CSV table of C-alpha atoms in Angstrom, one decimal:
chain,number,residue,atom,x,y,z
A,1,MET,CA,6.0,-0.5,-9.7
A,2,GLU,CA,5.7,-1.5,-13.4
A,3,TYR,CA,2.1,-2.7,-12.9
A,4,TYR,CA,1.0,0.8,-11.6
A,5,ARG,CA,2.9,2.5,-14.4
A,6,ARG,CA,1.0,0.5,-17.0
A,7,CYS,CA,-2.4,0.9,-15.4
A,8,THR,CA,-2.2,4.7,-15.7
A,9,GLU,CA,-1.4,4.6,-19.4
A,10,PRO,CA,-2.2,6.3,-21.7
A,11,GLY,CA,-1.7,9.5,-19.9
A,12,PRO,CA,-1.7,12.1,-18.6
A,13,THR,CA,-4.7,11.4,-16.4
A,14,THR,CA,-6.0,12.2,-12.9
A,15,VAL,CA,-4.8,9.8,-10.2
A,16,LEU,CA,-5.7,9.4,-6.5
A,17,GLU,CA,-3.1,7.4,-4.5
A,18,LEU,CA,-4.4,6.2,-1.2
A,19,GLY,CA,-1.5,5.2,1.2
A,20,CYS,CA,1.3,6.9,-0.7
A,21,GLY,CA,3.9,6.7,2.1
A,22,THR,CA,7.1,8.5,1.1
A,23,GLY,CA,6.2,8.5,-2.6
A,24,ARG,CA,7.7,5.5,-4.3
A,25,ILE,CA,4.7,5.4,-6.7
A,26,THR,CA,3.9,9.1,-6.5
A,27,SER,CA,7.3,10.1,-8.0
A,28,GLN,CA,6.6,7.9,-11.0
A,29,LEU,CA,3.2,9.3,-11.5
A,30,VAL,CA,4.4,12.9,-11.3
A,31,THR,CA,7.3,12.2,-13.7
A,32,ALA,CA,4.8,10.7,-16.2
A,33,GLY,CA,2.8,14.0,-16.1
A,34,HIS,CA,-0.3,12.7,-14.2
A,35,ASP,CA,-2.4,15.1,-12.1
A,36,THR,CA,-1.7,13.3,-8.8
A,37,THR,CA,-3.3,13.6,-5.4
A,38,ALA,CA,-1.5,11.6,-2.7
A,39,VAL,CA,-3.1,10.7,0.6
A,40,ASP,CA,-1.5,9.2,3.7
A,41,HIS,CA,-2.1,9.2,7.5
A,42,SER,CA,1.6,9.8,8.4
A,43,ALA,CA,2.7,13.4,8.5
A,44,ALA,CA,6.3,12.3,8.7
A,45,MET,CA,6.1,10.2,5.5
A,46,LEU,CA,4.3,13.1,3.7
A,47,ALA,CA,7.1,15.4,4.7
A,48,VAL,CA,9.6,13.2,3.0
A,49,LEU,CA,7.4,13.0,-0.1
A,50,GLN,CA,7.1,16.8,-0.3
A,51,ARG,CA,10.8,17.3,0.2
A,52,GLU,CA,11.7,14.9,-2.6
A,53,LEU,CA,9.0,15.9,-5.1
A,54,ARG,CA,9.3,19.6,-5.7
A,55,ALA,CA,8.3,20.3,-9.3
A,56,PRO,CA,5.7,19.7,-10.4
A,57,PRO,CA,4.4,18.9,-6.9
A,58,PRO,CA,1.4,16.5,-6.3
A,59,VAL,CA,-1.5,17.5,-4.2
A,60,VAL,CA,-0.7,16.1,-0.7
A,61,VAL,CA,-3.4,15.4,1.8
A,62,GLN,CA,-2.9,14.0,5.3
A,63,GLY,CA,-5.9,11.8,6.3
A,64,ASP,CA,-7.2,8.3,7.0
A,65,ALA,CA,-7.8,6.5,3.7
A,66,ARG,CA,-10.7,4.5,5.2
A,67,THR,CA,-12.8,7.6,5.9
A,68,ILE,CA,-11.4,10.5,3.9
A,69,ARG,CA,-13.7,12.3,1.4
A,70,LEU,CA,-12.2,14.7,-1.0
A,71,GLY,CA,-15.3,15.8,-2.9
A,72,ALA,CA,-13.7,14.8,-6.2
A,73,GLN,CA,-13.4,11.9,-8.6
A,74,PHE,CA,-10.4,10.5,-10.5
A,75,ASP,CA,-9.6,8.5,-13.6
A,76,ARG,CA,-7.5,6.1,-11.5
A,77,VAL,CA,-7.5,5.3,-7.8
A,78,LEU,CA,-4.5,3.3,-6.6
A,79,LEU,CA,-3.8,1.5,-3.4
A,80,PRO,CA,-0.3,0.3,-4.0
A,81,PHE,CA,2.2,-1.9,-2.1
A,82,ASN,CA,-0.2,-3.9,0.1
A,83,VAL,CA,-2.1,-0.9,1.6
A,84,VAL,CA,-5.0,-3.3,2.2
A,85,GLY,CA,-2.7,-5.7,4.1
A,86,CYS,CA,-1.4,-2.9,6.3
A,87,LEU,CA,-4.9,-2.2,7.8
A,88,PRO,CA,-5.3,-2.7,11.5
A,89,GLN,CA,-8.4,-4.8,11.2
A,90,ARG,CA,-9.8,-7.1,8.5
A,91,ALA,CA,-13.1,-5.3,8.5
A,92,ASP,CA,-11.3,-2.1,7.5
A,93,ALA,CA,-10.8,-3.5,4.0
A,94,GLN,CA,-14.4,-2.8,3.0
A,95,ARG,CA,-14.2,0.8,4.3
A,96,LEU,CA,-11.0,1.4,2.4
A,97,LEU,CA,-12.4,0.0,-0.8
A,98,ARG,CA,-15.5,2.1,-0.3
A,99,THR,CA,-13.3,5.2,-0.3
A,100,ALA,CA,-11.8,4.1,-3.5
A,101,ALA,CA,-15.2,3.5,-5.1
A,102,ILE,CA,-16.5,6.9,-4.1
A,103,HIS,CA,-13.5,8.7,-5.6
A,104,CYS,CA,-13.5,6.7,-8.9
A,105,ARG,CA,-15.2,8.1,-12.0
A,106,ASP,CA,-17.8,6.0,-13.7
A,107,ASP,CA,-15.4,5.2,-16.5
A,108,GLY,CA,-12.3,5.1,-14.3
A,109,GLU,CA,-10.6,2.2,-12.6
A,110,VAL,CA,-9.4,1.2,-9.1
A,111,HIS,CA,-6.2,-0.8,-8.7
A,112,PHE,CA,-4.8,-2.5,-5.6
A,113,ASP,CA,-2.5,-5.4,-4.7
A,114,VAL,CA,-2.3,-7.8,-1.7
A,115,LEU,CA,0.5,-10.0,-0.5
A,116,THR,CA,-0.3,-13.7,-0.7
A,117,CYS,CA,0.7,-16.1,2.1
A,118,GLN,CA,3.8,-18.1,1.2
A,119,SER,CA,5.4,-21.1,2.9
A,120,TRP,CA,8.3,-19.0,4.2
A,121,HIS,CA,5.9,-16.7,5.9
A,122,VAL,CA,4.3,-19.5,7.8
A,123,ALA,CA,7.7,-21.1,8.7
A,124,GLY,CA,9.0,-17.8,10.2
A,125,GLY,CA,12.7,-16.8,10.3
A,126,ARG,CA,15.1,-14.1,10.8
A,127,GLY,CA,18.0,-12.4,9.0
A,128,VAL,CA,20.1,-9.2,8.5
A,129,VAL,CA,18.6,-6.5,6.2
A,130,PRO,CA,21.6,-5.4,4.1
A,131,TRP,CA,19.8,-2.8,2.0
A,132,MET,CA,18.2,-0.6,4.6
A,133,ASP,CA,19.5,3.0,4.6
A,134,LEU,CA,19.0,4.7,7.9
A,135,PRO,CA,20.7,8.1,7.9
A,136,SER,CA,18.6,9.1,10.9
A,137,VAL,CA,20.6,6.7,13.1
A,138,ALA,CA,23.9,8.3,14.1
A,139,GLY,CA,26.8,6.4,12.7
A,140,GLY,CA,24.6,4.0,10.8
A,141,ALA,CA,22.8,0.9,12.0
A,142,ARG,CA,22.7,-2.9,11.8
A,143,VAL,CA,19.2,-4.0,11.0
A,144,GLU,CA,17.9,-7.5,11.8
A,145,GLU,CA,14.5,-8.7,10.7
A,146,ALA,CA,12.5,-11.5,12.4
A,147,TRP,CA,9.1,-12.7,11.1
A,148,SER,CA,6.4,-15.1,12.3
A,149,TYR,CA,2.9,-16.1,11.2
A,150,ASP,CA,-0.1,-15.6,13.4
A,151,GLN,CA,-2.4,-18.3,12.3
A,152,GLN,CA,-5.5,-17.2,14.2
A,153,ARG,CA,-5.4,-13.6,12.8
A,154,ARG,CA,-3.9,-14.7,9.4
A,155,CYS,CA,-1.1,-12.1,9.5
A,156,LEU,CA,2.6,-11.8,9.1
A,157,VAL,CA,4.3,-10.3,12.2
A,158,THR,CA,7.6,-8.6,11.4
A,159,VAL,CA,10.0,-7.2,14.0
A,160,LEU,CA,12.9,-5.0,13.0
A,161,GLN,CA,15.8,-4.5,15.4
A,162,LEU,CA,17.9,-1.4,14.7
A,163,SER,CA,21.2,-1.4,16.5
A,164,SER,CA,23.3,1.8,16.2
A,165,LEU,CA,26.8,1.1,15.1
A,166,GLU,CA,28.0,4.1,17.0
A,167,ASP,CA,26.7,3.6,20.6
A,168,GLY,CA,25.0,0.1,20.4
A,169,GLN,CA,21.5,1.4,21.3
A,170,MET,CA,18.7,-0.6,19.9
A,171,ILE,CA,15.3,0.3,18.6
A,172,GLU,CA,12.6,-2.3,17.9
A,173,LEU,CA,9.8,-1.8,15.3
A,174,LYS,CA,6.9,-4.1,14.9
A,175,THR,CA,4.6,-4.3,11.9
A,176,GLU,CA,1.8,-6.6,10.9
A,177,PHE,CA,0.6,-7.5,7.4
A,178,LEU,CA,-2.9,-9.1,7.0
A,179,PHE,CA,-3.3,-11.9,4.5
A,180,PHE,CA,-6.6,-12.0,2.5
A,181,ASP,CA,-7.7,-14.7,0.1
A,182,CYS,CA,-9.1,-13.6,-3.3
A,183,GLY,CA,-12.7,-14.6,-2.5
A,184,GLU,CA,-12.7,-12.6,0.7
A,185,LEU,CA,-11.5,-9.5,-1.2
A,186,GLU,CA,-14.0,-10.1,-4.0
A,187,ARG,CA,-16.8,-10.0,-1.4
A,188,ALA,CA,-15.3,-6.9,0.2
A,189,CYS,CA,-15.2,-5.2,-3.2
A,190,GLU,CA,-18.8,-6.0,-4.0
A,191,ALA,CA,-19.9,-4.7,-0.6
A,192,ALA,CA,-17.9,-1.5,-1.1
A,193,GLY,CA,-19.4,-0.8,-4.5
A,194,LEU,CA,-16.6,-2.1,-6.8
A,195,ARG,CA,-16.8,-4.6,-9.6
A,196,VAL,CA,-13.7,-6.8,-10.0
A,197,LEU,CA,-12.6,-6.8,-13.7
A,198,SER,CA,-9.5,-8.9,-13.4
A,199,GLN,CA,-6.9,-10.4,-11.1
A,200,VAL,CA,-3.2,-10.8,-12.0
A,201,THR,CA,-0.6,-12.7,-9.9
A,202,ILE,CA,2.9,-11.2,-10.0
A,203,GLY,CA,5.4,-12.8,-7.8
A,204,ASP,CA,3.9,-13.2,-4.3
A,205,SER,CA,1.2,-10.6,-4.9
A,206,VAL,CA,-2.2,-10.5,-6.5
A,207,PHE,CA,-3.2,-7.3,-8.4
A,208,PHE,CA,-6.9,-6.4,-8.6
A,209,ARG,CA,-8.4,-4.2,-11.3
A,210,CYS,CA,-11.9,-2.8,-10.6
A,211,LYS,CA,-14.6,-0.4,-11.6
A,212,SER,CA,-17.0,1.6,-9.5
A,213,ALA,CA,-20.4,-0.1,-9.3
A,214,LEU,CA,-22.0,2.8,-7.3
A,215,VAL,CA,-25.3,4.1,-8.7
């Protein structure tokens, strides 16, 4: 969160956020006075964002960040919280980064982060998620998380089991996070029309700062 706050300073400025979700970053951008456009494929997540952010509201667009074309350019293009790792296929990274390059001004910047593979990812495990707030589940829910590493696909497979405390019914949600090495992403950036300016490691993530190299 702090990284993305700093990369939009000094403000206010124009910002495109690709993969905004329910607006964790969007809310900070709007509060800081940035002219913000937020894109996500999920109508449900965008509904939460619009409900929470009322004034001044960001421009909200439902669409696929790999292919969307807004016909505008921005001072900053952000792909926060491992949007790249949430892609369904590794080849999609170049398409997503191409979208970022097309929407970035010549003197603007693109910022994104990726999760790096840790030993505990590979080892796998399970545990209770104590912090998850699930008001949509009647009577609350117990949430257990199990994770494993798919070595062939180089991805973290996470399964959440939501058990209603009221009636015991269980819902299972599965997600996958792709791991990329820095060299792989540098090549994807170059092919997409981005020039990597710097890489910063913070915790278990690497943050990329880029400029558009499109002619």
